[in-house]
N, CA and C atoms as an extended XYZ file, in Angstrom:
384
Properties=species:S:1:pos:R:3:atomname:S:1:resname:S:1:resid:I:1 pbc="F F F"
N         0.849       -1.177        0.000 N   MET     1
C         0.000        0.000        0.000 CA  MET     1
C         0.895        1.240        0.000 C   MET     1
N         0.714        2.066       -0.993 N   ASN     2
C         1.488        3.301       -1.040 CA  ASN     2
C         0.649        4.409       -1.663 C   ASN     2
N        -0.653        4.388       -1.352 N   GLU     3
C        -1.540        5.397       -1.908 CA  GLU     3
C        -1.157        6.775       -1.394 C   GLU     3
N        -1.262        7.746       -2.289 N   GLN     4
C        -0.905        9.131       -1.988 CA  GLN     4
C        -2.171        9.894       -1.605 C   GLN     4
N        -2.159       10.516       -0.443 N   ILE     5
C        -3.324       11.265        0.051 CA  ILE     5
C        -2.904       12.693        0.365 C   ILE     5
N        -3.750       13.639       -0.019 N   LEU     6
C        -3.535       15.047        0.292 CA  LEU     6
C        -4.646       15.517        1.220 C   LEU     6
N        -4.262       16.152        2.320 N   VAL     7
C        -5.210       16.710        3.283 CA  VAL     7
C        -5.101       18.230        3.210 C   VAL     7
N        -6.216       18.878        2.862 N   ILE     8
C        -6.245       20.336        2.745 CA  ILE     8
C        -7.181       20.875        3.829 C   ILE     8
N        -6.613       21.539        4.820 N   ASP     9
C        -7.403       22.086        5.923 CA  ASP     9
C        -6.636       23.228        6.563 C   ASP     9
N        -7.347       24.278        6.938 N   ASP    10
C        -6.678       25.419        7.559 CA  ASP    10
C        -6.419       25.204        9.043 C   ASP    10
N        -6.972       24.153        9.621 N   GLU    11
C        -6.741       23.849       11.033 CA  GLU    11
C        -5.556       22.899       11.177 C   GLU    11
N        -4.533       23.365       11.858 N   GLU    12
C        -3.324       22.551       12.033 CA  GLU    12
C        -3.633       21.228       12.728 C   GLU    12
N        -4.528       21.241       13.706 N   SER    13
C        -4.837       20.017       14.451 CA  SER    13
C        -5.469       18.958       13.540 C   SER    13
N        -6.293       19.387       12.591 N   ILE    14
C        -6.901       18.439       11.648 CA  ILE    14
C        -5.833       17.870       10.720 C   ILE    14
N        -4.992       18.740       10.178 N   ARG    15
C        -3.919       18.267        9.290 CA  ARG    15
C        -3.047       17.258       10.019 C   ARG    15
N        -2.640       17.593       11.241 N   PHE    16
C        -1.768       16.722       12.016 CA  PHE    16
C        -2.448       15.380       12.302 C   PHE    16
N        -3.707       15.431       12.744 N   THR    17
C        -4.426       14.211       13.110 CA  THR    17
C        -4.630       13.302       11.910 C   THR    17
N        -5.092       13.869       10.781 N   PHE    18
C        -5.294       13.063        9.573 CA  PHE    18
C        -3.970       12.465        9.121 C   PHE    18
N        -2.922       13.276        9.111 N   GLN    19
C        -1.626       12.793        8.657 CA  GLN    19
C        -1.136       11.657        9.551 C   GLN    19
N        -1.241       11.833       10.849 N   TYR    20
C        -0.793       10.819       11.798 CA  TYR    20
C        -1.573        9.511       11.624 C   TYR    20
N        -2.901        9.609       11.605 N   LEU    21
C        -3.733        8.403       11.525 CA  LEU    21
C        -3.567        7.672       10.197 C   LEU    21
N        -3.523        8.425        9.110 N   LEU    22
C        -3.404        7.799        7.793 CA  LEU    22
C        -2.003        7.235        7.558 C   LEU    22
N        -0.977        7.962        7.969 N   ALA    23
C         0.398        7.464        7.820 CA  ALA    23
C         0.603        6.209        8.662 C   ALA    23
N        -0.043        6.152        9.815 N   ASP    24
C         0.048        4.988       10.690 CA  ASP    24
C        -0.507        3.734       10.002 C   ASP    24
N        -1.414        3.930        9.048 N   ARG    25
C        -1.987        2.813        8.290 CA  ARG    25
C        -1.236        2.536        6.992 C   ARG    25
N        -0.128        3.260        6.764 N   GLY    26
C         0.708        2.977        5.615 CA  GLY    26
C         0.508        3.869        4.405 C   GLY    26
N        -0.345        4.881        4.540 N   TYR    27
C        -0.565        5.800        3.417 CA  TYR    27
C         0.514        6.879        3.412 C   TYR    27
N         0.841        7.360        2.216 N   ALA    28
C         1.753        8.498        2.077 CA  ALA    28
C         0.878        9.751        2.104 C   ALA    28
N         1.101       10.623        3.080 N   VAL    29
C         0.205       11.756        3.294 CA  VAL    29
C         0.951       13.084        3.207 C   VAL    29
N         0.414       13.975        2.384 N   ASP    30
C         0.883       15.355        2.321 CA  ASP    30
C        -0.229       16.237        2.866 C   ASP    30
N         0.146       17.404        3.360 N   VAL    31
C        -0.847       18.333        3.885 CA  VAL    31
C        -0.667       19.708        3.255 C   VAL    31
N        -1.763       20.447        3.206 N   ALA    32
C        -1.745       21.817        2.696 CA  ALA    32
C        -2.667       22.656        3.568 C   ALA    32
N        -2.214       23.867        3.879 N   GLU    33
C        -2.984       24.756        4.747 CA  GLU    33
C        -4.040       25.535        3.983 C   GLU    33
N        -3.763       25.827        2.718 N   GLY    34
C        -4.692       26.637        1.946 CA  GLY    34
C        -4.683       26.282        0.477 C   GLY    34
N        -5.528       26.972       -0.296 N   PRO    35
C        -5.680       26.660       -1.721 CA  PRO    35
C        -4.407       26.796       -2.536 C   PRO    35
N        -3.637       27.837       -2.310 N   LYS    36
C        -2.435       28.069       -3.114 CA  LYS    36
C        -1.444       26.915       -2.962 C   LYS    36
N        -1.174       26.542       -1.732 N   ASP    37
C        -0.267       25.432       -1.436 CA  ASP    37
C        -0.820       24.120       -2.002 C   ASP    37
N        -2.120       23.895       -1.813 N   ALA    38
C        -2.747       22.655       -2.276 CA  ALA    38
C        -2.675       22.523       -3.788 C   ALA    38
N        -2.999       23.592       -4.494 N   LEU    39
C        -2.988       23.533       -5.959 CA  LEU    39
C        -1.577       23.351       -6.504 C   LEU    39
N        -0.592       23.948       -5.843 N   ALA    40
C         0.802       23.750       -6.250 CA  ALA    40
C         1.197       22.282       -6.083 C   ALA    40
N         0.776       21.673       -4.978 N   GLN    41
C         1.091       20.259       -4.755 CA  GLN    41
C         0.396       19.364       -5.789 C   GLN    41
N        -0.835       19.731       -6.137 N   LEU    42
C        -1.581       18.949       -7.131 CA  LEU    42
C        -0.956       19.036       -8.522 C   LEU    42
N        -0.360       20.171       -8.821 N   GLU    43
C         0.317       20.327      -10.110 CA  GLU    43
C         1.602       19.486      -10.158 C   GLU    43
N         2.213       19.274       -8.991 N   ALA    44
C         3.499       18.587       -8.929 CA  ALA    44
C         3.393       17.073       -8.715 C   ALA    44
N         2.242       16.600       -8.227 N   LYS    45
C         2.150       15.202       -7.815 CA  LYS    45
C         0.736       14.674       -8.043 C   LYS    45
N         0.628       13.392       -8.343 N   ASN    46
C        -0.677       12.748       -8.483 CA  ASN    46
C        -1.101       12.150       -7.153 C   ASN    46
N        -2.348       12.398       -6.780 N   TYR    47
C        -2.882       11.866       -5.528 CA  TYR    47
C        -3.996       10.871       -5.816 C   TYR    47
N        -4.125        9.901       -4.925 N   ASP    48
C        -5.182        8.902       -5.037 CA  ASP    48
C        -6.446        9.326       -4.310 C   ASP    48
N        -6.306       10.255       -3.366 N   LEU    49
C        -7.438       10.713       -2.557 CA  LEU    49
C        -7.102       12.077       -1.976 C   LEU    49
N        -8.130       12.932       -1.896 N   ILE    50
C        -7.956       14.256       -1.300 CA  ILE    50
C        -9.045       14.474       -0.262 C   ILE    50
N        -8.639       14.914        0.917 N   PHE    51
C        -9.576       15.384        1.933 CA  PHE    51
C        -9.514       16.899        1.899 C   PHE    51
N       -10.669       17.549        1.751 N   LEU    52
C       -10.731       18.994        1.564 CA  LEU    52
C       -11.724       19.614        2.525 C   LEU    52
N       -11.259       20.581        3.311 N   ASP    53
C       -12.132       21.310        4.224 CA  ASP    53
C       -13.085       22.184        3.421 C   ASP    53
N       -14.318       22.251        3.858 N   LEU    54
C       -15.322       23.050        3.159 CA  LEU    54
C       -15.071       24.545        3.325 C   LEU    54
N       -14.510       24.926        4.469 N   LEU    55
C       -14.185       26.331        4.716 CA  LEU    55
C       -12.704       26.451        5.031 C   LEU    55
N       -11.970       27.086        4.137 N   LEU    56
C       -10.529       27.269        4.302 CA  LEU    56
C       -10.253       28.729        4.629 C   LEU    56
N       -10.491       29.113        5.870 N   GLY    57
C       -10.318       30.509        6.258 CA  GLY    57
C       -11.299       31.360        5.483 C   GLY    57
N       -10.782       32.259        4.645 N   THR    58
C       -11.649       33.120        3.846 CA  THR    58
C       -11.987       32.513        2.486 C   THR    58
N       -11.445       31.330        2.194 N   HIS    59
C       -11.670       30.679        0.904 CA  HIS    59
C       -12.743       29.604        1.021 C   HIS    59
N       -13.457       29.407       -0.060 N   SER    60
C       -14.476       28.369       -0.121 CA  SER    60
C       -13.860       27.070       -0.622 C   SER    60
N       -14.138       25.994        0.087 N   GLY    61
C       -13.679       24.691       -0.363 CA  GLY    61
C       -14.322       24.295       -1.687 C   GLY    61
N       -15.521       24.817       -1.949 N   ILE    62
C       -16.212       24.518       -3.209 CA  ILE    62
C       -15.406       25.064       -4.393 C   ILE    62
N       -14.896       26.288       -4.264 N   SER    63
C       -14.104       26.855       -5.369 CA  SER    63
C       -12.809       26.071       -5.562 C   SER    63
N       -12.212       25.615       -4.464 N   VAL    64
C       -11.004       24.783       -4.562 CA  VAL    64
C       -11.351       23.441       -5.211 C   VAL    64
N       -12.504       22.883       -4.845 N   LEU    65
C       -12.963       21.625       -5.439 CA  LEU    65
C       -13.085       21.757       -6.958 C   LEU    65
N       -13.636       22.867       -7.421 N   ARG    66
C       -13.773       23.086       -8.871 CA  ARG    66
C       -12.398       23.090       -9.553 C   ARG    66
N       -11.421       23.712       -8.917 N   GLN    67
C       -10.065       23.734       -9.483 CA  GLN    67
C        -9.440       22.342       -9.468 C   GLN    67
N        -9.676       21.605       -8.391 N   ILE    68
C        -9.153       20.235       -8.295 CA  ILE    68
C        -9.734       19.378       -9.413 C   ILE    68
N       -11.009       19.519       -9.681 N   ARG    69
C       -11.670       18.746      -10.743 CA  ARG    69
C       -11.005       18.985      -12.093 C   ARG    69
N       -10.490       20.187      -12.336 N   GLN    70
C        -9.811       20.484      -13.601 CA  GLN    70
C        -8.430       19.839      -13.647 C   GLN    70
N        -7.745       19.833      -12.507 N   ILE    71
C        -6.383       19.294      -12.451 CA  ILE    71
C        -6.385       17.769      -12.340 C   ILE    71
N        -7.268       17.245      -11.493 N   ALA    72
C        -7.290       15.805      -11.207 CA  ALA    72
C        -8.733       15.290      -11.232 C   ALA    72
N        -9.320       15.181      -12.418 N   PRO    73
C       -10.744       14.847      -12.517 CA  PRO    73
C       -11.139       13.472      -11.970 C   PRO    73
N       -10.204       12.534      -11.899 N   LEU    74
C       -10.554       11.197      -11.427 CA  LEU    74
C       -10.206       10.938       -9.961 C   LEU    74
N        -9.623       11.926       -9.308 N   THR    75
C        -9.236       11.738       -7.911 CA  THR    75
C       -10.420       12.017       -6.994 C   THR    75
N       -10.815       11.051       -6.160 N   PRO    76
C       -11.926       11.299       -5.246 CA  PRO    76
C       -11.566       12.394       -4.232 C   PRO    76
N       -12.522       13.280       -4.005 N   VAL    77
C       -12.355       14.349       -3.030 CA  VAL    77
C       -13.438       14.183       -1.965 C   VAL    77
N       -13.010       14.028       -0.720 N   VAL    78
C       -13.937       13.925        0.400 CA  VAL    78
C       -13.930       15.269        1.118 C   VAL    78
N       -15.091       15.900        1.174 N   MET    79
C       -15.232       17.179        1.858 CA  MET    79
C       -15.339       16.927        3.362 C   MET    79
N       -14.705       17.791        4.121 N   VAL    80
C       -14.731       17.704        5.576 CA  VAL    80
C       -15.308       19.031        6.075 C   VAL    80
N       -16.315       18.964        6.936 N   THR    81
C       -16.944       20.199        7.383 CA  THR    81
C       -17.328       20.161        8.853 C   THR    81
N       -17.135       21.305        9.490 N   GLY    82
C       -17.526       21.455       10.877 CA  GLY    82
C       -18.961       21.921       11.015 C   GLY    82
N       -19.518       22.420        9.924 N   ALA    83
C       -20.897       22.918        9.930 CA  ALA    83
C       -21.620       22.395        8.695 C   ALA    83
N       -22.071       21.141        8.756 N   PRO    84
C       -22.711       20.568        7.566 CA  PRO    84
C       -24.033       21.272        7.251 C   PRO    84
N       -24.052       21.977        6.144 N   ASP    85
C       -25.230       22.677        5.663 CA  ASP    85
C       -25.717       21.923        4.435 C   ASP    85
N       -26.980       21.542        4.417 N   GLU    86
C       -27.507       20.689        3.352 CA  GLU    86
C       -27.269       21.283        1.967 C   GLU    86
N       -27.477       22.584        1.801 N   ASP    87
C       -27.277       23.214        0.494 CA  ASP    87
C       -25.812       23.161        0.058 C   ASP    87
N       -24.915       23.461        0.992 N   THR    88
C       -23.495       23.470        0.668 CA  THR    88
C       -23.000       22.065        0.346 C   THR    88
N       -23.436       21.102        1.122 N   VAL    89
C       -23.041       19.709        0.876 CA  VAL    89
C       -23.573       19.256       -0.478 C   VAL    89
N       -24.815       19.609       -0.791 N   SER    90
C       -25.396       19.259       -2.094 CA  SER    90
C       -24.598       19.890       -3.227 C   SER    90
N       -24.200       21.138       -3.048 N   GLU    91
C       -23.405       21.814       -4.075 CA  GLU    91
C       -22.061       21.115       -4.258 C   GLU    91
N       -21.450       20.707       -3.155 N   ALA    92
C       -20.159       20.006       -3.240 CA  ALA    92
C       -20.304       18.706       -4.025 C   ALA    92
N       -21.360       17.971       -3.786 N   ILE    93
C       -21.589       16.715       -4.505 CA  ILE    93
C       -21.829       17.007       -5.991 C   ILE    93
N       -22.610       18.039       -6.289 N   ARG    94
C       -22.846       18.421       -7.690 CA  ARG    94
C       -21.546       18.826       -8.392 C   ARG    94
N       -20.624       19.410       -7.635 N   CYS    95
C       -19.346       19.863       -8.209 CA  CYS    95
C       -18.313       18.744       -8.288 C   CYS    95
N       -18.689       17.543       -7.871 N   GLY    96
C       -17.790       16.408       -8.050 CA  GLY    96
C       -17.166       15.827       -6.802 C   GLY    96
N       -17.619       16.253       -5.612 N   ALA    97
C       -17.096       15.636       -4.385 CA  ALA    97
C       -17.562       14.181       -4.313 C   ALA    97
N       -16.717       13.319       -3.837 N   PHE    98
C       -17.063       11.903       -3.678 CA  PHE    98
C       -18.051       11.732       -2.520 C   PHE    98
N       -17.775       12.430       -1.421 N   ALA    99
C       -18.595       12.323       -0.213 CA  ALA    99
C       -18.194       13.446        0.737 C   ALA    99
N       -18.839       13.470        1.886 N   TYR   100
C       -18.429       14.419        2.919 CA  TYR   100
C       -18.513       13.738        4.275 C   TYR   100
N       -17.673       14.221        5.183 N   ILE   101
C       -17.725       13.738        6.559 CA  ILE   101
C       -17.727       14.948        7.490 C   ILE   101
N       -18.534       14.893        8.550 N   PRO   102
C       -18.599       16.015        9.484 CA  PRO   102
C       -17.482       15.972       10.521 C   PRO   102
N       -17.049       17.159       10.953 N   LYS   103
C       -16.108       17.271       12.071 CA  LYS   103
C       -16.933       17.264       13.351 C   LYS   103
N       -16.420       16.772       14.439 N   PRO   104
C       -15.120       16.110       14.550 CA  PRO   104
C       -15.166       14.736       13.883 C   PRO   104
N       -14.076       14.403       13.222 N   VAL   105
C       -14.003       13.149       12.477 CA  VAL   105
C       -13.467       12.056       13.395 C   VAL   105
N       -14.238       10.990       13.497 N   ARG   106
C       -13.788        9.846       14.285 CA  ARG   106
C       -12.827        9.004       13.457 C   ARG   106
N       -11.885        8.382       14.121 N   GLN   107
C       -10.878        7.564       13.434 CA  GLN   107
C       -11.539        6.495       12.565 C   GLN   107
N       -12.533        5.828       13.090 N   GLU   108
C       -13.221        4.769       12.340 CA  GLU   108
C       -13.860        5.333       11.064 C   GLU   108
N       -14.464        6.505       11.171 N   THR   109
C       -15.085        7.150       10.009 CA  THR   109
C       -14.026        7.501        8.971 C   THR   109
N       -12.911        8.047        9.425 N   LEU   110
C       -11.822        8.415        8.514 CA  LEU   110
C       -11.308        7.199        7.765 C   LEU   110
N       -11.088        6.107        8.457 N   MET   111
C       -10.544        4.907        7.827 CA  MET   111
C       -11.557        4.263        6.876 C   MET   111
N       -12.812        4.234        7.269 N   THR   112
C       -13.853        3.670        6.409 CA  THR   112
C       -13.990        4.484        5.129 C   THR   112
N       -14.039        5.813        5.259 N   MET   113
C       -14.182        6.673        4.089 CA  MET   113
C       -12.949        6.579        3.191 C   MET   113
N       -11.773        6.475        3.793 N   THR   114
C       -10.545        6.331        3.019 CA  THR   114
C       -10.596        5.055        2.177 C   THR   114
N       -10.991        3.954        2.795 N   ALA   115
C       -11.073        2.673        2.079 CA  ALA   115
C       -12.090        2.743        0.943 C   ALA   115
N       -13.246        3.336        1.192 N   LYS   116
C       -14.288        3.441        0.156 CA  LYS   116
C       -13.821        4.303       -1.013 C   LYS   116
N       -13.217        5.433       -0.704 N   ALA   117
C       -12.773        6.353       -1.758 CA  ALA   117
C       -11.645        5.734       -2.587 C   ALA   117
N       -10.724        5.047       -1.929 N   LEU   118
C        -9.622        4.416       -2.665 CA  LEU   118
C       -10.110        3.238       -3.500 C   LEU   118
N       -11.106        2.523       -3.007 N   ASP   119
C       -11.710        1.440       -3.777 CA  ASP   119
C       -12.364        2.014       -5.033 C   ASP   119
N       -13.066        3.117       -4.877 N   TYR   120
C       -13.693        3.814       -6.010 CA  TYR   120
C       -12.627        4.266       -7.014 C   TYR   120
N       -11.546        4.821       -6.508 N   ARG   121
C       -10.437        5.280       -7.363 CA  ARG   121
C        -9.866        4.098       -8.151 C   ARG   121
N        -9.726        2.964       -7.505 N   GLY   122
C        -9.230        1.764       -8.174 CA  GLY   122
C       -10.138        1.317       -9.304 C   GLY   122
N       -11.437        1.393       -9.099 N   LYS   123
C       -12.397        1.036      -10.141 CA  LYS   123
C       -12.323        2.006      -11.306 C   LYS   123
N       -12.138        3.293      -11.028 N   LEU   124
C       -12.010        4.273      -12.095 CA  LEU   124
C       -10.776        4.003      -12.943 C   LEU   124
N        -9.700        3.612      -12.302 N   ARG   125
C        -8.451        3.318      -13.036 CA  ARG   125
C        -8.635        2.128      -13.975 C   ARG   125
N        -9.369        1.122      -13.519 N   LYS   126
C        -9.610       -0.057      -14.353 CA  LYS   126
C       -10.432        0.301      -15.588 C   LYS   126
N       -11.366        1.238      -15.412 N   ASP   127
C       -12.265        1.624      -16.504 CA  ASP   127
C       -11.611        2.583      -17.492 C   ASP   127
N       -10.532        3.274      -17.068 N   SER   128
C        -9.933        4.272      -17.967 CA  SER   128
C        -8.757        3.728      -18.741 C   SER   128
């Protein structure tokens, strides 16, 4: 297992926790604090899965999601939100998000969603 995962969140504690838990399971994990850093990393490297915060300080995760879709259209993006709003979540799904998980994220939820998203990514690779 050497899947590449990118975690984009403006909260240091979330980045640290996701990186620690996912790396502990054998995933290669990069983190980004904001859109500029995240998009630069996406231009330089291919990822198998992206976790993206819905609110990145003053930036919208939805706008970042749209940019990710242009750069990496087949990479599953899981939205992470502390304030799940039905309209915003629906918009994220319409814009190509694979799924969303609410904060605080439990370890079991993170691992289950990671496995599902990577399984989906594997199926997309077989079809392309």
